[in-house]
C-alpha cells in the first residue's frame, strides 16, 4: 500500500512477552503508528487471539456449562475484566487455502463479533 510502511516487531515483542502484535504500521503522511497481529489460518475454526494472561477460559469455566446461549449472560461475560484484552488487540486474519493458492484478508470487528455471538 502506498503511504504506509511496516516494521516486523513480532520477534522482539514475543521474546519480551509484552505484546501480541507482529507488525507496526506507520502512516508516512500523518506519522501515526499502530500495531497489528497477523494471524494466518487454513480452512477450519478461526482462533483470533491468544489469552497470554490466561483469564478468559477460567472465567468461562465459572459458568459450569459447555454451551452458553443466554444473550444477557454472553453480554455480561464480554463485559467482564477477564475479556478486556479482547477489545485491545488489533488482529488482521489471513485466511488461506494453500492447495489452490488463494487467500483472503479480513478486518476483524470486535464490536460486531460481540453483538453477533449466538453461543459460547
Short mmCIF file of N, CA and C in Angstrom, two decimals:
data_model
loop_
_atom_site.label_atom_id
_atom_site.label_comp_id
_atom_site.label_asym_id
_atom_site.label_seq_id
_atom_site.Cartn_x
_atom_site.Cartn_y
_atom_site.Cartn_z
N UNK A 1 0.85 -1.17 0.00
CA UNK A 1 0.00 0.00 0.00
C UNK A 1 0.89 1.23 0.00
N UNK A 2 0.45 2.23 -0.69
CA UNK A 2 1.20 3.48 -0.74
C UNK A 2 1.01 4.25 0.56
N UNK A 3 1.96 5.07 0.90
CA UNK A 3 1.90 5.98 2.04
C UNK A 3 1.97 5.28 3.39
N UNK A 4 2.26 4.00 3.40
CA UNK A 4 2.42 3.27 4.65
C UNK A 4 3.71 2.47 4.58
N UNK A 5 4.33 2.30 5.73
CA UNK A 5 5.44 1.36 5.80
C UNK A 5 5.21 0.49 7.02
N UNK A 6 5.88 -0.63 7.05
CA UNK A 6 5.69 -1.55 8.18
C UNK A 6 7.03 -2.05 8.68
N UNK A 7 7.03 -2.39 9.95
CA UNK A 7 8.21 -2.94 10.60
C UNK A 7 7.78 -4.20 11.34
N UNK A 8 8.47 -5.30 11.10
CA UNK A 8 8.16 -6.54 11.80
C UNK A 8 8.73 -6.43 13.22
N UNK A 9 7.86 -6.46 14.20
CA UNK A 9 8.28 -6.33 15.60
C UNK A 9 7.95 -7.57 16.41
N UNK A 10 7.37 -8.57 15.78
CA UNK A 10 6.86 -9.74 16.48
C UNK A 10 7.88 -10.49 17.30
N UNK A 11 9.05 -10.72 16.74
CA UNK A 11 10.05 -11.50 17.47
C UNK A 11 10.49 -10.78 18.73
N UNK A 12 10.75 -9.49 18.63
CA UNK A 12 11.20 -8.74 19.80
C UNK A 12 10.11 -8.67 20.86
N UNK A 13 8.88 -8.38 20.44
CA UNK A 13 7.79 -8.28 21.40
C UNK A 13 7.44 -9.63 21.99
N UNK A 14 7.51 -10.70 21.17
CA UNK A 14 7.20 -12.03 21.67
C UNK A 14 8.22 -12.45 22.72
N UNK A 15 9.47 -12.21 22.42
CA UNK A 15 10.51 -12.56 23.39
C UNK A 15 10.34 -11.79 24.69
N UNK A 16 9.96 -10.53 24.58
CA UNK A 16 9.77 -9.72 25.77
C UNK A 16 8.44 -10.04 26.46
N UNK A 17 7.57 -10.80 25.77
CA UNK A 17 6.24 -11.16 26.26
C UNK A 17 5.43 -9.93 26.67
N UNK A 18 5.66 -8.83 25.92
CA UNK A 18 4.98 -7.59 26.27
C UNK A 18 3.74 -7.34 25.42
N UNK A 19 3.73 -7.82 24.19
CA UNK A 19 2.61 -7.58 23.28
C UNK A 19 2.41 -8.80 22.40
N UNK A 20 1.23 -8.87 21.82
CA UNK A 20 0.94 -9.96 20.89
C UNK A 20 1.15 -9.54 19.44
N UNK A 21 1.17 -8.25 19.17
CA UNK A 21 1.21 -7.76 17.80
C UNK A 21 2.53 -8.10 17.11
N UNK A 22 2.45 -8.31 15.79
CA UNK A 22 3.60 -8.72 15.00
C UNK A 22 4.18 -7.59 14.14
N UNK A 23 3.34 -6.64 13.75
CA UNK A 23 3.75 -5.66 12.76
C UNK A 23 3.35 -4.26 13.24
N UNK A 24 4.30 -3.32 13.12
CA UNK A 24 3.98 -1.92 13.38
C UNK A 24 3.79 -1.24 12.02
N UNK A 25 2.63 -0.59 11.85
CA UNK A 25 2.30 0.11 10.62
C UNK A 25 2.50 1.61 10.88
N UNK A 26 3.13 2.29 9.93
CA UNK A 26 3.38 3.72 10.07
C UNK A 26 2.80 4.43 8.85
N UNK A 27 1.90 5.37 9.13
CA UNK A 27 1.34 6.22 8.08
C UNK A 27 2.39 7.28 7.78
N UNK A 28 2.95 7.25 6.59
CA UNK A 28 4.05 8.15 6.26
C UNK A 28 3.61 9.59 6.06
N UNK A 29 2.32 9.83 5.95
CA UNK A 29 1.83 11.20 5.81
C UNK A 29 1.55 11.82 7.19
N UNK A 30 0.76 11.12 8.00
CA UNK A 30 0.40 11.67 9.32
C UNK A 30 1.39 11.26 10.41
N UNK A 31 2.22 10.27 10.11
CA UNK A 31 3.20 9.72 11.06
C UNK A 31 2.54 8.99 12.23
N UNK A 32 1.26 8.67 12.10
CA UNK A 32 0.59 7.87 13.12
C UNK A 32 1.08 6.44 13.01
N UNK A 33 1.15 5.76 14.15
CA UNK A 33 1.58 4.37 14.18
C UNK A 33 0.52 3.53 14.88
N UNK A 34 0.37 2.31 14.42
CA UNK A 34 -0.47 1.35 15.13
C UNK A 34 0.10 -0.03 14.88
N UNK A 35 -0.23 -0.94 15.77
CA UNK A 35 0.29 -2.30 15.65
C UNK A 35 -0.83 -3.26 15.38
N UNK A 36 -0.52 -4.30 14.62
CA UNK A 36 -1.49 -5.34 14.33
C UNK A 36 -0.86 -6.70 14.55
N UNK A 37 -1.71 -7.65 14.78
CA UNK A 37 -1.28 -9.03 14.88
C UNK A 37 -1.77 -9.74 13.63
N UNK A 38 -0.85 -10.31 12.88
CA UNK A 38 -1.22 -11.07 11.69
C UNK A 38 -1.41 -12.52 12.09
N UNK A 39 -2.54 -13.07 11.77
CA UNK A 39 -2.83 -14.46 12.06
C UNK A 39 -3.13 -15.15 10.75
N UNK A 40 -2.44 -16.23 10.48
CA UNK A 40 -2.66 -16.98 9.24
C UNK A 40 -3.37 -18.29 9.59
N UNK A 41 -4.47 -18.54 8.90
CA UNK A 41 -5.27 -19.72 9.17
C UNK A 41 -5.61 -20.44 7.88
N UNK A 42 -5.60 -21.73 7.92
CA UNK A 42 -6.09 -22.51 6.80
C UNK A 42 -7.59 -22.65 6.95
N UNK A 43 -8.13 -23.63 6.30
CA UNK A 43 -9.57 -23.88 6.39
C UNK A 43 -9.84 -24.53 7.74
N UNK A 44 -10.84 -24.05 8.44
CA UNK A 44 -11.18 -24.61 9.73
C UNK A 44 -11.53 -23.53 10.73
N UNK A 45 -11.64 -23.89 12.02
CA UNK A 45 -12.01 -22.92 13.05
C UNK A 45 -10.99 -21.79 13.13
N UNK A 46 -11.49 -20.62 13.44
CA UNK A 46 -10.65 -19.43 13.49
C UNK A 46 -10.40 -19.04 14.95
N UNK A 47 -9.16 -19.14 15.40
CA UNK A 47 -8.78 -18.68 16.73
C UNK A 47 -8.12 -17.33 16.54
N UNK A 48 -8.76 -16.29 17.01
CA UNK A 48 -8.30 -14.94 16.72
C UNK A 48 -7.20 -14.44 17.64
N UNK A 49 -7.23 -14.82 18.86
CA UNK A 49 -6.27 -14.24 19.78
C UNK A 49 -5.92 -15.23 20.86
N UNK A 50 -4.70 -15.14 21.32
CA UNK A 50 -4.33 -15.94 22.47
C UNK A 50 -4.54 -15.09 23.71
N UNK A 51 -4.80 -15.73 24.78
CA UNK A 51 -5.04 -15.08 26.06
C UNK A 51 -3.82 -15.34 26.92
N UNK A 52 -2.75 -14.55 26.70
CA UNK A 52 -1.47 -14.85 27.33
C UNK A 52 -1.52 -14.76 28.85
N UNK A 53 -2.48 -14.03 29.40
CA UNK A 53 -2.62 -13.98 30.87
C UNK A 53 -3.55 -15.06 31.40
N UNK A 54 -4.12 -15.85 30.49
CA UNK A 54 -4.99 -16.97 30.84
C UNK A 54 -6.11 -16.55 31.80
N UNK A 55 -6.88 -15.57 31.36
CA UNK A 55 -8.00 -15.08 32.16
C UNK A 55 -9.35 -15.49 31.60
N UNK A 56 -9.45 -15.59 30.27
CA UNK A 56 -10.75 -15.84 29.65
C UNK A 56 -11.30 -17.24 29.95
N UNK A 57 -10.50 -18.25 29.74
CA UNK A 57 -11.01 -19.62 29.93
C UNK A 57 -11.43 -19.88 31.37
N UNK A 58 -10.61 -19.50 32.37
CA UNK A 58 -11.08 -19.70 33.74
C UNK A 58 -12.39 -18.95 34.03
N UNK A 59 -12.55 -17.78 33.40
CA UNK A 59 -13.81 -17.05 33.59
C UNK A 59 -14.98 -17.84 33.00
N UNK A 60 -14.77 -18.44 31.83
CA UNK A 60 -15.84 -19.23 31.22
C UNK A 60 -16.14 -20.48 32.04
N UNK A 61 -15.12 -21.07 32.64
CA UNK A 61 -15.34 -22.26 33.47
C UNK A 61 -16.23 -21.98 34.67
N UNK A 62 -16.27 -20.74 35.11
CA UNK A 62 -17.14 -20.37 36.24
C UNK A 62 -18.61 -20.61 35.91
N UNK A 63 -18.96 -20.62 34.66
CA UNK A 63 -20.36 -20.78 34.25
C UNK A 63 -20.83 -22.22 34.34
N UNK A 64 -19.90 -23.16 34.43
CA UNK A 64 -20.23 -24.58 34.58
C UNK A 64 -21.19 -25.08 33.49
N UNK A 65 -20.96 -24.60 32.28
CA UNK A 65 -21.78 -25.01 31.15
C UNK A 65 -20.87 -25.16 29.93
N UNK A 66 -21.12 -26.19 29.14
CA UNK A 66 -20.31 -26.38 27.95
C UNK A 66 -20.82 -25.54 26.78
N UNK A 67 -22.03 -24.99 26.92
CA UNK A 67 -22.58 -24.12 25.87
C UNK A 67 -23.44 -23.05 26.52
N UNK A 68 -23.05 -21.81 26.32
CA UNK A 68 -23.78 -20.67 26.90
C UNK A 68 -24.54 -19.99 25.78
N UNK A 69 -25.89 -19.93 25.91
CA UNK A 69 -26.73 -19.34 24.86
C UNK A 69 -27.49 -18.11 25.33
N UNK A 70 -27.57 -17.88 26.62
CA UNK A 70 -28.30 -16.73 27.15
C UNK A 70 -27.59 -15.44 26.75
N UNK A 71 -28.25 -14.61 25.96
CA UNK A 71 -27.62 -13.40 25.42
C UNK A 71 -27.22 -12.41 26.50
N UNK A 72 -28.00 -12.29 27.56
CA UNK A 72 -27.63 -11.39 28.66
C UNK A 72 -26.36 -11.88 29.35
N UNK A 73 -26.25 -13.18 29.52
CA UNK A 73 -25.06 -13.76 30.14
C UNK A 73 -23.84 -13.59 29.23
N UNK A 74 -24.02 -13.79 27.93
CA UNK A 74 -22.91 -13.60 26.98
C UNK A 74 -22.43 -12.15 27.04
N UNK A 75 -23.36 -11.21 27.07
CA UNK A 75 -23.00 -9.80 27.17
C UNK A 75 -22.25 -9.52 28.47
N UNK A 76 -22.71 -10.12 29.54
CA UNK A 76 -22.05 -9.96 30.84
C UNK A 76 -20.63 -10.53 30.81
N UNK A 77 -20.46 -11.65 30.15
CA UNK A 77 -19.13 -12.26 30.05
C UNK A 77 -18.18 -11.34 29.28
N UNK A 78 -18.66 -10.78 28.16
CA UNK A 78 -17.82 -9.87 27.38
C UNK A 78 -17.48 -8.60 28.16
N UNK A 79 -18.33 -8.23 29.13
CA UNK A 79 -18.07 -7.04 29.94
C UNK A 79 -17.13 -7.33 31.12
N UNK A 80 -16.89 -8.59 31.37
CA UNK A 80 -16.04 -8.99 32.50
C UNK A 80 -14.60 -8.52 32.27
N UNK A 81 -13.89 -8.09 33.31
CA UNK A 81 -12.49 -7.68 33.16
C UNK A 81 -11.60 -8.73 32.51
N UNK A 82 -11.94 -10.00 32.63
CA UNK A 82 -11.14 -11.06 32.01
C UNK A 82 -11.15 -10.95 30.49
N UNK A 83 -12.18 -10.33 29.94
CA UNK A 83 -12.31 -10.20 28.49
C UNK A 83 -11.91 -8.82 27.98
N UNK A 84 -11.38 -7.97 28.85
CA UNK A 84 -10.97 -6.64 28.43
C UNK A 84 -9.94 -6.70 27.30
N UNK A 85 -9.03 -7.65 27.38
CA UNK A 85 -7.99 -7.80 26.36
C UNK A 85 -8.59 -8.08 24.98
N UNK A 86 -9.78 -8.64 24.95
CA UNK A 86 -10.45 -8.95 23.69
C UNK A 86 -10.63 -7.70 22.83
N UNK A 87 -10.85 -6.56 23.48
CA UNK A 87 -11.03 -5.29 22.77
C UNK A 87 -9.73 -4.58 22.44
N UNK A 88 -8.64 -5.02 23.00
CA UNK A 88 -7.40 -4.26 22.91
C UNK A 88 -6.39 -4.78 21.89
N UNK A 89 -6.66 -5.89 21.26
CA UNK A 89 -5.72 -6.46 20.31
C UNK A 89 -6.22 -6.20 18.89
N UNK A 90 -5.36 -5.64 18.06
CA UNK A 90 -5.70 -5.42 16.65
C UNK A 90 -5.27 -6.64 15.86
N UNK A 91 -6.23 -7.30 15.22
CA UNK A 91 -5.92 -8.53 14.51
C UNK A 91 -6.37 -8.42 13.06
N UNK A 92 -5.50 -8.86 12.18
CA UNK A 92 -5.79 -8.90 10.75
C UNK A 92 -5.66 -10.35 10.31
N UNK A 93 -6.77 -11.11 10.30
CA UNK A 93 -6.68 -12.52 9.93
C UNK A 93 -6.47 -12.71 8.43
N UNK A 94 -5.61 -13.63 8.12
CA UNK A 94 -5.35 -14.05 6.74
C UNK A 94 -5.85 -15.48 6.64
N UNK A 95 -6.90 -15.68 5.86
CA UNK A 95 -7.49 -17.00 5.68
C UNK A 95 -6.99 -17.52 4.34
N UNK A 96 -6.38 -18.68 4.35
CA UNK A 96 -5.78 -19.15 3.11
C UNK A 96 -6.15 -20.60 2.81
N UNK A 97 -6.10 -20.91 1.53
CA UNK A 97 -6.27 -22.27 1.06
C UNK A 97 -5.01 -22.56 0.26
N UNK A 98 -4.09 -23.27 0.88
CA UNK A 98 -2.79 -23.50 0.27
C UNK A 98 -2.88 -24.31 -1.01
N UNK A 99 -3.83 -25.23 -1.08
CA UNK A 99 -3.94 -26.10 -2.26
C UNK A 99 -4.25 -25.33 -3.53
N UNK A 100 -5.09 -24.31 -3.42
CA UNK A 100 -5.46 -23.54 -4.61
C UNK A 100 -4.76 -22.19 -4.67
N UNK A 101 -3.82 -21.96 -3.73
CA UNK A 101 -3.04 -20.71 -3.70
C UNK A 101 -3.94 -19.48 -3.68
N UNK A 102 -4.90 -19.47 -2.75
CA UNK A 102 -5.85 -18.37 -2.66
C UNK A 102 -5.98 -17.95 -1.20
N UNK A 103 -6.11 -16.64 -0.97
CA UNK A 103 -6.28 -16.18 0.40
C UNK A 103 -7.18 -14.95 0.44
N UNK A 104 -7.70 -14.70 1.61
CA UNK A 104 -8.49 -13.50 1.89
C UNK A 104 -7.97 -12.89 3.18
N UNK A 105 -7.94 -11.58 3.21
CA UNK A 105 -7.59 -10.87 4.43
C UNK A 105 -8.84 -10.14 4.88
N UNK A 106 -9.14 -10.23 6.17
CA UNK A 106 -10.32 -9.54 6.65
C UNK A 106 -9.96 -8.67 7.84
N UNK A 107 -10.70 -7.60 7.99
CA UNK A 107 -10.57 -6.76 9.17
C UNK A 107 -11.56 -7.31 10.18
N UNK A 108 -11.09 -7.57 11.39
CA UNK A 108 -11.96 -8.15 12.39
C UNK A 108 -12.58 -7.05 13.23
N UNK A 109 -13.89 -7.02 13.29
CA UNK A 109 -14.64 -6.02 14.04
C UNK A 109 -15.12 -6.65 15.34
N UNK A 110 -14.43 -6.36 16.44
CA UNK A 110 -14.78 -6.96 17.73
C UNK A 110 -16.17 -6.59 18.20
N UNK A 111 -16.55 -5.33 18.01
CA UNK A 111 -17.90 -4.92 18.45
C UNK A 111 -18.97 -5.71 17.71
N UNK A 112 -18.79 -5.85 16.41
CA UNK A 112 -19.75 -6.62 15.62
C UNK A 112 -19.75 -8.09 16.05
N UNK A 113 -18.58 -8.63 16.30
CA UNK A 113 -18.48 -10.03 16.74
C UNK A 113 -19.23 -10.22 18.06
N UNK A 114 -19.01 -9.33 19.00
CA UNK A 114 -19.69 -9.46 20.30
C UNK A 114 -21.20 -9.35 20.14
N UNK A 115 -21.65 -8.45 19.27
CA UNK A 115 -23.10 -8.31 19.06
C UNK A 115 -23.71 -9.54 18.42
N UNK A 116 -22.93 -10.28 17.64
CA UNK A 116 -23.48 -11.39 16.87
C UNK A 116 -23.17 -12.78 17.42
N UNK A 117 -22.55 -12.85 18.57
CA UNK A 117 -22.27 -14.17 19.16
C UNK A 117 -23.59 -14.80 19.59
N UNK A 118 -23.82 -16.00 19.11
CA UNK A 118 -25.06 -16.71 19.44
C UNK A 118 -24.85 -17.69 20.60
N UNK A 119 -23.63 -18.21 20.72
CA UNK A 119 -23.32 -19.08 21.85
C UNK A 119 -21.81 -19.12 22.04
N UNK A 120 -21.45 -19.41 23.29
CA UNK A 120 -20.05 -19.61 23.66
C UNK A 120 -19.94 -21.05 24.13
#
